Coordinates of C-alpha atoms and ligand atoms in Angstrom, one line a residue:
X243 CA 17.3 -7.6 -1.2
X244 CA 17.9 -11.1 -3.2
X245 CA 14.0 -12.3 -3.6
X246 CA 13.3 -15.8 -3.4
X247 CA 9.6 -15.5 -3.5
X248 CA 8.9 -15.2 0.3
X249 CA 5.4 -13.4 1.2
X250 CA 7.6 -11.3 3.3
X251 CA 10.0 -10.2 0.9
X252 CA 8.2 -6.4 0.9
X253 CA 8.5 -6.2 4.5
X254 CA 11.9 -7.2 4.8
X255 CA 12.8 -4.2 2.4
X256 CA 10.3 -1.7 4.5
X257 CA 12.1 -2.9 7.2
X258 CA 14.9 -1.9 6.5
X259 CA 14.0 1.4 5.0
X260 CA 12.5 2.4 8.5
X261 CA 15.7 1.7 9.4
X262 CA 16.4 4.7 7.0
X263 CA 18.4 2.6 4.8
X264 CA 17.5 2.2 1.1
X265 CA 16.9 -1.1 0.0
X266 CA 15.5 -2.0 -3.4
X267 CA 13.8 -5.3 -3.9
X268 CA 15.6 -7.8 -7.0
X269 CA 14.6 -10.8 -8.1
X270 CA 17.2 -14.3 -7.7
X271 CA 18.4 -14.7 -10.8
X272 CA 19.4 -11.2 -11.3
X273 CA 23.0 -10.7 -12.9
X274 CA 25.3 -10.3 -10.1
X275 CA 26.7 -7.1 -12.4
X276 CA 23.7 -5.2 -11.8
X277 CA 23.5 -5.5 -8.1
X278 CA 27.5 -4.7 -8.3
X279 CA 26.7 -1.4 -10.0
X280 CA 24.3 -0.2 -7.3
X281 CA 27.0 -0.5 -4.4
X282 CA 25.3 -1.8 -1.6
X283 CA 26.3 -2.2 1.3
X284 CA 25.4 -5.1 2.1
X285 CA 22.8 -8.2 0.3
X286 CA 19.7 -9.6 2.3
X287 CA 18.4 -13.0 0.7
X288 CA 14.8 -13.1 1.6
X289 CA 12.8 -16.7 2.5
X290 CA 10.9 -18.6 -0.3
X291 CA 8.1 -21.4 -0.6
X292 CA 10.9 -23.5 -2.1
X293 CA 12.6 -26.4 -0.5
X294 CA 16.5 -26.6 -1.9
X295 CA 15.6 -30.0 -2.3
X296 CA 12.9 -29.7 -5.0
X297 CA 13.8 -29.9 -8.7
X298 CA 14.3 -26.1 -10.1
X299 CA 14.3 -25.1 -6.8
X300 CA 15.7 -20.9 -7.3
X301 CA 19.5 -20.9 -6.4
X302 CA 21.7 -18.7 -4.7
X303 CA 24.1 -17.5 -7.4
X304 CA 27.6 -17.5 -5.9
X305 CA 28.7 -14.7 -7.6
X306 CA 26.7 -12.5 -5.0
X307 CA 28.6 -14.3 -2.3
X308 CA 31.8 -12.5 -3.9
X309 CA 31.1 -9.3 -4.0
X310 CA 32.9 -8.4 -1.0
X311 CA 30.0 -7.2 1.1
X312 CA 27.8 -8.3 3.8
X313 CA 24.8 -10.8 3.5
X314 CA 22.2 -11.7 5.5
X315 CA 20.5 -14.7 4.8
X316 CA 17.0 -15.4 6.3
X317 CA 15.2 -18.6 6.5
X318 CA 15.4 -19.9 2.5
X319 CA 17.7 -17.5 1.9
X320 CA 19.8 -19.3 4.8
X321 CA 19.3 -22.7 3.5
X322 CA 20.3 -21.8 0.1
X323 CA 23.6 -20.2 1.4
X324 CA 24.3 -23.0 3.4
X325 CA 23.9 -25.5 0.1
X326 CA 26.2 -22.9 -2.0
X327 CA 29.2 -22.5 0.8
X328 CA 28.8 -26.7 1.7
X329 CA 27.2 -27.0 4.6
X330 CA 23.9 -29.3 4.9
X331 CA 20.3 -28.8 4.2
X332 CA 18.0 -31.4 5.9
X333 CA 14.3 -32.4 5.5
X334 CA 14.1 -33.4 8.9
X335 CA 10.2 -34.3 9.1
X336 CA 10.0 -31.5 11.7
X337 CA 9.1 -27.0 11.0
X338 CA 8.3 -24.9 13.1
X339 CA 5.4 -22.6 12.9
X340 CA 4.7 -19.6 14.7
X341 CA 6.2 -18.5 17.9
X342 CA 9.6 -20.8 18.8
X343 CA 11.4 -20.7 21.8
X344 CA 15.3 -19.8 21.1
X345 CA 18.2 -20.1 22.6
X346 CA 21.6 -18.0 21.9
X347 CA 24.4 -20.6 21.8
X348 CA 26.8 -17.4 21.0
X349 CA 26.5 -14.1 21.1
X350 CA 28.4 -12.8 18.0
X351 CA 27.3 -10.0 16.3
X352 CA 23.5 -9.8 15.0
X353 CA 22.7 -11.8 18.9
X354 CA 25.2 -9.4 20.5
X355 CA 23.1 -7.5 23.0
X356 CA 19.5 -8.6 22.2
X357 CA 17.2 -10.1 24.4
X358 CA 16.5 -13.1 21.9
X359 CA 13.8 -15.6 24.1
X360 CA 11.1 -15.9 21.3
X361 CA 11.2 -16.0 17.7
X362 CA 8.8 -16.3 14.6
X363 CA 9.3 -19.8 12.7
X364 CA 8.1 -20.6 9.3
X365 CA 10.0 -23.7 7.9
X366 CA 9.9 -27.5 7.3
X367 CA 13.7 -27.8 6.2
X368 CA 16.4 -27.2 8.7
X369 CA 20.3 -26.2 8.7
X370 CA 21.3 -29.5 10.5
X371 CA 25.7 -28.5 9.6
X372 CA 26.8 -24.9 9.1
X373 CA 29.5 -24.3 6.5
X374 CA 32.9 -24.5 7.1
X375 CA 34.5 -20.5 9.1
X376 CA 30.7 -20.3 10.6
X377 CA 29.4 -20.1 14.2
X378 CA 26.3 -21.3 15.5
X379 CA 25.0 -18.4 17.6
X380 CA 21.4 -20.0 18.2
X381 CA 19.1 -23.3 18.4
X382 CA 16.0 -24.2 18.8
X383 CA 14.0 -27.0 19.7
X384 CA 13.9 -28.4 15.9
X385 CA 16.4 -26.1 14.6
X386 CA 20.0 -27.0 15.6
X387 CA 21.4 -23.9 13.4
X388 CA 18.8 -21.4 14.2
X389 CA 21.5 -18.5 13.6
X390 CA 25.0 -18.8 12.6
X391 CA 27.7 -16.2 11.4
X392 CA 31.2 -16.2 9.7
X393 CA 32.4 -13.0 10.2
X394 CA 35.6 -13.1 9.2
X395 CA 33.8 -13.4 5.6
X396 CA 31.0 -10.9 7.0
X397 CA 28.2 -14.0 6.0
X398 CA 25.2 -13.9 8.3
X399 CA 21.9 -16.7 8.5
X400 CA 19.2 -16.9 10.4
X401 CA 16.2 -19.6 10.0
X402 CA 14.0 -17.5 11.7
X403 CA 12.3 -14.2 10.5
X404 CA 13.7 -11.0 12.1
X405 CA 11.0 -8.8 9.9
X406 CA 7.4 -10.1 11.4
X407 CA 6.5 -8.3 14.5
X408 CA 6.2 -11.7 16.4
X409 CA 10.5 -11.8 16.6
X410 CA 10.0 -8.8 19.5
X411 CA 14.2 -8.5 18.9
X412 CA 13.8 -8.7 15.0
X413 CA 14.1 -4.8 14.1
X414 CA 17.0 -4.6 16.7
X415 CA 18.8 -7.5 14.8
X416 CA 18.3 -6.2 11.2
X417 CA 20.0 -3.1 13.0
X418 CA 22.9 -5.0 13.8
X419 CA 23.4 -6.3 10.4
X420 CA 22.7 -3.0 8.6
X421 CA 24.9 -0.5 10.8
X422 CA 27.2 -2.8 13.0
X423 CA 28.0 -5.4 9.7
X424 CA 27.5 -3.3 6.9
X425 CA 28.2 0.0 8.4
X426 CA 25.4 1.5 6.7
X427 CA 24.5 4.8 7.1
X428 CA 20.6 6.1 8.7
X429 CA 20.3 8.8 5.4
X430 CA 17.2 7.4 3.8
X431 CA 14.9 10.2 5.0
X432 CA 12.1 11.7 3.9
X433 CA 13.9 14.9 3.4
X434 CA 16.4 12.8 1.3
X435 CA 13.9 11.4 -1.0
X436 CA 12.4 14.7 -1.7
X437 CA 15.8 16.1 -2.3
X438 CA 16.3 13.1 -4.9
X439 CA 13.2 13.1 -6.9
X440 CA 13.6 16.5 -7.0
X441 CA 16.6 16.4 -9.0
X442 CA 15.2 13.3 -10.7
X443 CA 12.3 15.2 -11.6
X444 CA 14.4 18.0 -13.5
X445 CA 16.2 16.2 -14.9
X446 CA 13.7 14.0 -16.8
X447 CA 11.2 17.0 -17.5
X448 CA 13.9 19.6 -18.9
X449 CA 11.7 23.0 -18.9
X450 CA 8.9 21.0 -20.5
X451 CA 5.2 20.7 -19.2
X452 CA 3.7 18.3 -17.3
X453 CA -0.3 17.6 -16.4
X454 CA -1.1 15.8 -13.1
X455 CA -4.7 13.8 -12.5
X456 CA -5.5 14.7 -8.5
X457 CA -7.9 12.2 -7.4
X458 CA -8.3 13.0 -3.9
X459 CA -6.0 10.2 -2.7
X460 CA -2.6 10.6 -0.8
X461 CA -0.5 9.1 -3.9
X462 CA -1.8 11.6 -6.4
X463 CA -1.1 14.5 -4.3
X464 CA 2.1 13.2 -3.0
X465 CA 3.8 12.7 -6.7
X466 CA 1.9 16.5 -8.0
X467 CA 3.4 18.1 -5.1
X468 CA 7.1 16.6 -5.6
X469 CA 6.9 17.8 -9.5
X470 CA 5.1 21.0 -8.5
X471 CA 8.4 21.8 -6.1
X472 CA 10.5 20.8 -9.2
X473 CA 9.2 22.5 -11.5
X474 CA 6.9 25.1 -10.2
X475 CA 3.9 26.1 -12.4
X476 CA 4.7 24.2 -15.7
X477 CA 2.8 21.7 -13.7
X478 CA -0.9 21.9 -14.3
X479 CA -3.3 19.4 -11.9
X480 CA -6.5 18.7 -12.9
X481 CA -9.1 17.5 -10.7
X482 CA -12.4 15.9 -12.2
X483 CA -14.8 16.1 -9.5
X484 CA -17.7 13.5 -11.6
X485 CA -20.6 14.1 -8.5
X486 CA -19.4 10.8 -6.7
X487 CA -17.1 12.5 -4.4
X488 CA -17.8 12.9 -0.4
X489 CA -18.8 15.3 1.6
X490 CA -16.4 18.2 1.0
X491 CA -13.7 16.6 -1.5
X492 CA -13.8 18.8 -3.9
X493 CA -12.9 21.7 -1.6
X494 CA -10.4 20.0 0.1
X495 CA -7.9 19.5 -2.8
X496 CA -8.8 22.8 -4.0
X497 CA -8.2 24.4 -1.0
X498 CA -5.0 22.1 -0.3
X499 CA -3.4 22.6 -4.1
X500 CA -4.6 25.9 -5.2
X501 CA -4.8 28.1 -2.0
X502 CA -2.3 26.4 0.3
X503 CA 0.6 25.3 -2.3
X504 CA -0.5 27.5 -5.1
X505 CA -0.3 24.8 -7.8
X506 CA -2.2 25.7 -11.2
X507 CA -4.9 23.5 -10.4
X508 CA -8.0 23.0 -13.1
X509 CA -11.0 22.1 -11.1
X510 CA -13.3 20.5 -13.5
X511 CA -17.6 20.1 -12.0
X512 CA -18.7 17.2 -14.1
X513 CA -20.8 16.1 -12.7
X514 CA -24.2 16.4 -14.4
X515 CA -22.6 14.8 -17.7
X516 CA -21.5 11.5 -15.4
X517 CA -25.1 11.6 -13.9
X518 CA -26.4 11.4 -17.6
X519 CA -24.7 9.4 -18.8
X520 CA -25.7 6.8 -15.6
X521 CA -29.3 7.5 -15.5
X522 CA -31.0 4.1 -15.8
X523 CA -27.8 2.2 -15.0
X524 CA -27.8 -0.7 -12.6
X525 CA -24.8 -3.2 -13.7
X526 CA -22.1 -2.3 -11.6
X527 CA -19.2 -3.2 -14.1
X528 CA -21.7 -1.1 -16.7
X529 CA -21.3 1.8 -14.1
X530 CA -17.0 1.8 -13.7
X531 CA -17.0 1.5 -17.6
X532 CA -18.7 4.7 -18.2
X533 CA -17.6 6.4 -15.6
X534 CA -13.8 5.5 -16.7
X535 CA -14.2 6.4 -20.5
X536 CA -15.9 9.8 -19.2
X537 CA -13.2 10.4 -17.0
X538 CA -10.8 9.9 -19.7
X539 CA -12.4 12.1 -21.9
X540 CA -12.5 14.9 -20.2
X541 CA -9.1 15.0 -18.7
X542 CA -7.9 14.4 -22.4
X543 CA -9.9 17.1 -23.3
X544 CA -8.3 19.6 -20.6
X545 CA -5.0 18.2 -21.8
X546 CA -5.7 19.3 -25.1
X547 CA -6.7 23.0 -24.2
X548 CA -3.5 23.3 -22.4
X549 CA -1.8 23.0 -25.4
X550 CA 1.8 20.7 -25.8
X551 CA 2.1 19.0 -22.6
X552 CA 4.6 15.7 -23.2
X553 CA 4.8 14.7 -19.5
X554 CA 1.9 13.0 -17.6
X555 CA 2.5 12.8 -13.8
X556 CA 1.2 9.5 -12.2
X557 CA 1.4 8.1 -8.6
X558 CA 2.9 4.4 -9.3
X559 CA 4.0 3.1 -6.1
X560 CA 6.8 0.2 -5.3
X561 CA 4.4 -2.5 -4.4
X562 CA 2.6 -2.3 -8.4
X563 CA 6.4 -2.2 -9.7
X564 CA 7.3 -5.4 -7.6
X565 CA 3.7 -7.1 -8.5
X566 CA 4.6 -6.7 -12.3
X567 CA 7.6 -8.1 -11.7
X568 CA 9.7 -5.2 -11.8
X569 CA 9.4 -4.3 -15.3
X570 CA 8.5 -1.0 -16.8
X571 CA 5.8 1.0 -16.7
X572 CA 3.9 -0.4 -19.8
X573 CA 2.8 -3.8 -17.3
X574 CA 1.4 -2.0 -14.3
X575 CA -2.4 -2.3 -13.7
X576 CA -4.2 0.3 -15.5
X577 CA -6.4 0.3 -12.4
X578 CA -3.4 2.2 -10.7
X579 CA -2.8 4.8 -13.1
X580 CA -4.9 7.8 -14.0
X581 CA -8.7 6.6 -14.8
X582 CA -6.4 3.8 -17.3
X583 CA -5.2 6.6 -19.7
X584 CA -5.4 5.2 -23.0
X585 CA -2.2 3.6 -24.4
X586 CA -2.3 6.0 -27.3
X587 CA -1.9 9.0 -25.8
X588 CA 1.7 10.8 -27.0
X589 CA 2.7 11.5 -23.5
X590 CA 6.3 10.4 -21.1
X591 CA 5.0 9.2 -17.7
X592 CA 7.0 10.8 -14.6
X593 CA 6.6 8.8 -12.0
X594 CA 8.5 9.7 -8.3
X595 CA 6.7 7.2 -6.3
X596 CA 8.3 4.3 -8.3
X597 CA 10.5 3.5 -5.6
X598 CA 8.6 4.1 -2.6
X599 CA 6.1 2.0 -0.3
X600 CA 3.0 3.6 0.4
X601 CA 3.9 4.5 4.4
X602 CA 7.0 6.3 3.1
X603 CA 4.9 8.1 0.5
X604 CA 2.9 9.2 3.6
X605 CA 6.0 10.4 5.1
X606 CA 6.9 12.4 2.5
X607 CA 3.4 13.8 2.2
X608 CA 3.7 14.8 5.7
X609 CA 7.4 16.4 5.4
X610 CA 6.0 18.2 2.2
X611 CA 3.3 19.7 4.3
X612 CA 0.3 18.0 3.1
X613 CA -2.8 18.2 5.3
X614 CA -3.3 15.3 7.6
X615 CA -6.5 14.6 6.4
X616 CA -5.1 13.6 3.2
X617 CA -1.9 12.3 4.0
X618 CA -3.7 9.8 6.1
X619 CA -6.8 9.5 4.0
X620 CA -8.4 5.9 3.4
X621 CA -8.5 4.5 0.1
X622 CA -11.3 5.5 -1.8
X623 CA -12.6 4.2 -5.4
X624 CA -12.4 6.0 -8.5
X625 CA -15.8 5.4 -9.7
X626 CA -16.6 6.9 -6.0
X627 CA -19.9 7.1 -4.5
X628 CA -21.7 5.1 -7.3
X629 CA -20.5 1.7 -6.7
X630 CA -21.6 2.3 -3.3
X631 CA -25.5 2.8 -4.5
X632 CA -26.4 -0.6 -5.2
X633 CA -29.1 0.4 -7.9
X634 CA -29.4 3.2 -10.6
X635 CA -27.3 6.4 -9.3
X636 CA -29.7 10.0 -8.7
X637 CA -29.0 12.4 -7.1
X638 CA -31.4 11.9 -4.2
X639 CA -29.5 8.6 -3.3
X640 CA -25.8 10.3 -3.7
X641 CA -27.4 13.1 -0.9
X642 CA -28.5 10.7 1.0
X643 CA -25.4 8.3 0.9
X644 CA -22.7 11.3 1.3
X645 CA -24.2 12.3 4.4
X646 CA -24.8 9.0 5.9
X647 CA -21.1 8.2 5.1
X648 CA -20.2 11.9 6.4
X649 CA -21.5 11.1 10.3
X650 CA -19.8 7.9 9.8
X651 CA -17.0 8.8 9.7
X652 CA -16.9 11.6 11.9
X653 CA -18.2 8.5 15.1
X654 CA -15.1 6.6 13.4
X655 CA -12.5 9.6 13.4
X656 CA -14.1 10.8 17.2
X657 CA -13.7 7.0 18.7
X658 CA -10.0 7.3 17.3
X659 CA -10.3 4.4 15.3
X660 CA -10.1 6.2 11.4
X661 CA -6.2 5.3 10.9
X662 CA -7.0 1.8 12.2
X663 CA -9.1 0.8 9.7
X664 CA -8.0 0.1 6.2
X665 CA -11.7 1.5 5.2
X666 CA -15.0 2.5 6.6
X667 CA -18.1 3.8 4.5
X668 CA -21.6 3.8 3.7
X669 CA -22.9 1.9 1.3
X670 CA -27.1 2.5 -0.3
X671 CA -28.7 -0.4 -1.2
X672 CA -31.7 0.8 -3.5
X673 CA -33.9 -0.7 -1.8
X674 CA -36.7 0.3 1.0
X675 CA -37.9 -0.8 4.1
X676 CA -40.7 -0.3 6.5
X677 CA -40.1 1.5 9.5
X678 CA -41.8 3.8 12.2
X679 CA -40.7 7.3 13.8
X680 CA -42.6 9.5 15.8
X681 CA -46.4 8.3 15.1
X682 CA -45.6 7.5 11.6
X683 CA -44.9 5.1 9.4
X684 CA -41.6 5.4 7.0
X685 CA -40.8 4.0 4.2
X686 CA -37.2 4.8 3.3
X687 CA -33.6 3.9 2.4
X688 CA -31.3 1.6 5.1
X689 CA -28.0 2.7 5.3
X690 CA -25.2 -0.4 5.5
X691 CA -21.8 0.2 7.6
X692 CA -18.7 -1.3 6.1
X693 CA -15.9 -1.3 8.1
X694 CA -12.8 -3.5 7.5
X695 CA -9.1 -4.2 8.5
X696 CA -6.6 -5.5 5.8
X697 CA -2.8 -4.9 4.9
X698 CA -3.0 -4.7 1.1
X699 CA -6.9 -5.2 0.3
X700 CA -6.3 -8.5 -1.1
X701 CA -8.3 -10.2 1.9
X702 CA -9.7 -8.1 4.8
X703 CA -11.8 -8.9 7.8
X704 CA -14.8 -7.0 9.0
X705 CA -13.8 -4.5 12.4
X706 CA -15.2 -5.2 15.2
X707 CA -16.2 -1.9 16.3
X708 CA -17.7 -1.2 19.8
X709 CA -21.2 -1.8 20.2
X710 CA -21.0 1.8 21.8
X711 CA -19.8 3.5 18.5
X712 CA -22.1 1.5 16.4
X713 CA -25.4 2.7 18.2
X714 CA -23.6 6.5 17.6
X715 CA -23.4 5.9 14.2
X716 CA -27.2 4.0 13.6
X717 CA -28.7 6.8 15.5
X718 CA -27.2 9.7 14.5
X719 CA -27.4 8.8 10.4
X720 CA -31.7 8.1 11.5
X721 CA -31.4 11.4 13.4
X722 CA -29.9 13.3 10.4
X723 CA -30.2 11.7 7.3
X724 CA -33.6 12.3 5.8
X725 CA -34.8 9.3 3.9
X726 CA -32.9 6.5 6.0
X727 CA -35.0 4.5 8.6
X728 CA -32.7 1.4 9.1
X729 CA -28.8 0.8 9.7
X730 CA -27.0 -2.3 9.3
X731 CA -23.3 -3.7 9.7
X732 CA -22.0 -6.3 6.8
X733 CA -19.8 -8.8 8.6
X734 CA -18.5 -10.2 5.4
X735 CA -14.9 -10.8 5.0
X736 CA -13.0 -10.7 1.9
X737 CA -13.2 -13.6 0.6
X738 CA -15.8 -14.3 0.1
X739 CA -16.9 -10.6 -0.2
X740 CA -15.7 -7.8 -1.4
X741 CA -14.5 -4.7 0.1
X742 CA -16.8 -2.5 -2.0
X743 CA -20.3 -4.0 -2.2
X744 CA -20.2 -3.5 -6.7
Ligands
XMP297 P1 -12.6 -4.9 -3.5 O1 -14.0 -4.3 -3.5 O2 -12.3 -5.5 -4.8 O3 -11.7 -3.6 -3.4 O4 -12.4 -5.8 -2.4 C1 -10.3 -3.7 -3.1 C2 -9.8 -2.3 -3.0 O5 -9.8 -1.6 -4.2 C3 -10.6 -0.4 -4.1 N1 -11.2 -0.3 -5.4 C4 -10.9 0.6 -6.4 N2 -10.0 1.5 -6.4 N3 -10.6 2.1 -8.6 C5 -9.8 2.3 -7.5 O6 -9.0 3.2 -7.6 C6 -11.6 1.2 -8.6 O7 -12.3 1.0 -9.6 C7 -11.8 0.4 -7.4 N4 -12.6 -0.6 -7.1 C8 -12.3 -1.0 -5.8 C9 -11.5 -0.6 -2.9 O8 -11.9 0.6 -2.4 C10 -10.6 -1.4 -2.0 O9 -9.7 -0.6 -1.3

């Protein structure tokens, strides 16, 4: 996958994949050399904000169109085919946005058998001339190339985009070009990745050691349980359970890493050193900075007792590779990594979820054997539980909170709607309200629902859950939970909110 900057450009390569093809994402003005060396099988130029008519506007280097394989051009990616092989870009005056009628002019190959009626549009240029040894296979309305193909030459376009759900034929298409043009084959598996990292693995480590931070979370335990079947118990995984887990956590991985897997697994209980050290605090970003340096300190110091371990296992996914632009490991986020590990630290990061997308690292997780309730788990802080007391952090409040977000979440999981969400939790405002139950008045905690849809957690709307479910949840946490007499729902999106309330 050639990247031209299109938002899409990461689902055109997931696409693809669960097409069980591999597809790695590069950007435009990488040397044609490089691509050569990985032998593809074919080249997919993804869509851009660009017009080819604006100055600097990314170009198609030709050299990619001589490799001898297969390329699909889609939208941008079309348009800056068409400039490079001759044929005409137009600013017509007219895009299309959204759904756009289309009609197959040709069937040729990508069109062959597909029911292609409607199609998703997202363009204010238009292919008005194809190049020279093409076929126009599709129009639309404002689109008089909407498709076209030189097979002879095996070059493919289309303006509209085959990855978005909305193109109800688009899957089937990207099928055509991947096993009926290309000749690909379906081996990108689950079972095949394992198989790869495994080897990867041993190779890197050699018979050193490595150490593995398990937060809970599906990436952590997906990349400690691919080096744990490399290379068995010279992995050590140490779990820091700081008090601000949920109901349970802590016996979860345990019982998942030690008992079921039998990985050397260091459970550390820390938490009354993370409650001292936040007694008094209020100031949220006060709160993640203590908790992260303690968190650091401690795994460094269970690092140490181990004795020489050079490798640190991390769970680094494809999406933070692609967001730093596809350098090393040095740029990534240190919100990604372990607790941001300090830079100092004499260690070699291993890192087998590098190349993967977060719904194959599920896959995996699955095909390893993981438990579903982690493979499938929603994201969940590091600084847990305490940015979700809005106030000092005790110990009363974290009681209170984990089981108000433990019913919660057992109404969301019973009404089927846990995978749905991207999150859904309790949060504690410190603050109290007057209430009555029984004869009597109360003057305790509320309890706030958050519940939110999202794709990436860069913006995310508030779910609307059934009235049905929320009255289960209100009454049951006033029912259960000891020191709560109100429930509320936050119908904040992101922006302007924030996911978390701190
Ligand atoms: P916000 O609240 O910024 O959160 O909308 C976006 C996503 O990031 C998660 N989050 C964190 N994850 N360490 C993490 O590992 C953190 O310090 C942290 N803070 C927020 C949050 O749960 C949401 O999914």
């Amino acid at each position: 996958m050639v990247d031209f900057g299109a938002q899409y450009s990461q689902l055109i390569a997931r696409r693809i994949r669960e097409c069980r093809v591999f597809s790695a994402l590069l950007p435009h003005d990488v040397d044609p050399e490089r691509i050569a060396e990985l032998e593809p099988a074919g080249i997919v130029l993804s869509g851009g904000p660009a017009s080819v008519w604006d100055e600097g506007a990314p170009e198609l280097n030709p050299a990619l169109l001589d490799l001898g394989v297969p390329v699909l051009g889609i939208c941008y990616g079309m348009q800056a085919m068409t400039t490079s092989l001759g044929g005409e870009v137009a600013k017509t005056g007219a895009g299309e946005f959204g759904s756009t009628a289309l009609e197959v002019t040709a069937r040729g190959r990508l069109l062959a058998e597909l029911p292609a009626e409607t199609c998703w549009m997202s363009h204010r240029d238009s292919v008005v001339r194809a190049p020279q040894g093409f076929e126009v296979t599709a129009t639309t309305a404002e689109s008089p190339v909407a498709a076209m193909e030189d097979r002879v030459r095996g070059f493919y376009a289309v303006q509209f985009h085959p990855e978005v759900k909305h193109t109800p034929f688009g899957t089937d298409l990207l099928k055509s070009f991947l096993f009926d043009a290309c000749d690909a084959a379906p081996t990108w598996t689950p079972a095949a990745v394992i198989d790869d990292q495994v080897a990867r693995i041993r190779a890197q480590v050699g018979d050193g050691h490595a150490i593995c931070g398990l937060s809970g979370g599906v990436d952590s335990a997906v990349a400690a349980l691919l080096v744990h079947r490399a290379i068995g118990d010279r992995l050590t995984c140490v779990f820091v359970d700081h008090g601000l887990m949920r109901m349970n956590e802590g016996e979860q991985v345990e019982a998942a890493f030690g008992k079921h897997f039998g990985v050397p697994l260091i459970h550390v209980r820390a938490k009354d050193r993370f409650l001292a050290k936040l007694a008094g605090v209020e100031e949220p970003e006060r709160k993640r900075k203590i908790i992260g340096e303690e968190f650091i300190r401690i795994f460094e110091e269970e690092g140490a007792k181990l004795g020489d371990v050079p490798f640190l296992v991390q769970g680094t996914l494809y999406s933070d590779v692609i967001e730093s632009g596809g350098r090393d490991s040095a740029t990534i986020k240190s919100h990604h990594n372990v607790g941001g590990l300090p830079e100092d630290m004499a260690v070699e990061l291993v890192e087998p979820l590098r190349g993967l997308f977060k719904d194959e690292v599920r896959a995996v997780g699955e095909e390893l054997g993981l438990p579903e309730r982690m493979v499938w788990r929603q994201p969940f802080p590091g600084p847990g539980l305490a940015i979700r007391i809005i106030g000092e952090v005790t110990e009363e409040r974290l009681e209170v909170l984990r089981q108000a977000d433990f019913v919660l979440l057992e109404e969301i999981r019973r009404a089927g709607l846990y995978r749905d969400l991207w999150q859904s939790f309790a949060v504690l405002p410190a603050v109290r309200s007057v209430g009555v139950q029984g004869d009597e008045r109360t003057y305790a905690y509320p309890i706030v629902i958050r519940a939110v849809t999202s794709d990436d957690a860069m913006t995310a709307d508030w779910a609307r859950l059934p009235h049905e479910l929320l009255q289960a949840i209100s009454s049951r946490i006033i029912n259960e939970v000891q020191g709560v007499n109100r429930v509320v729902l936050d119908i904040t999106s992101k922006p302007p909110g924030t996911i978390e309330w701190e």
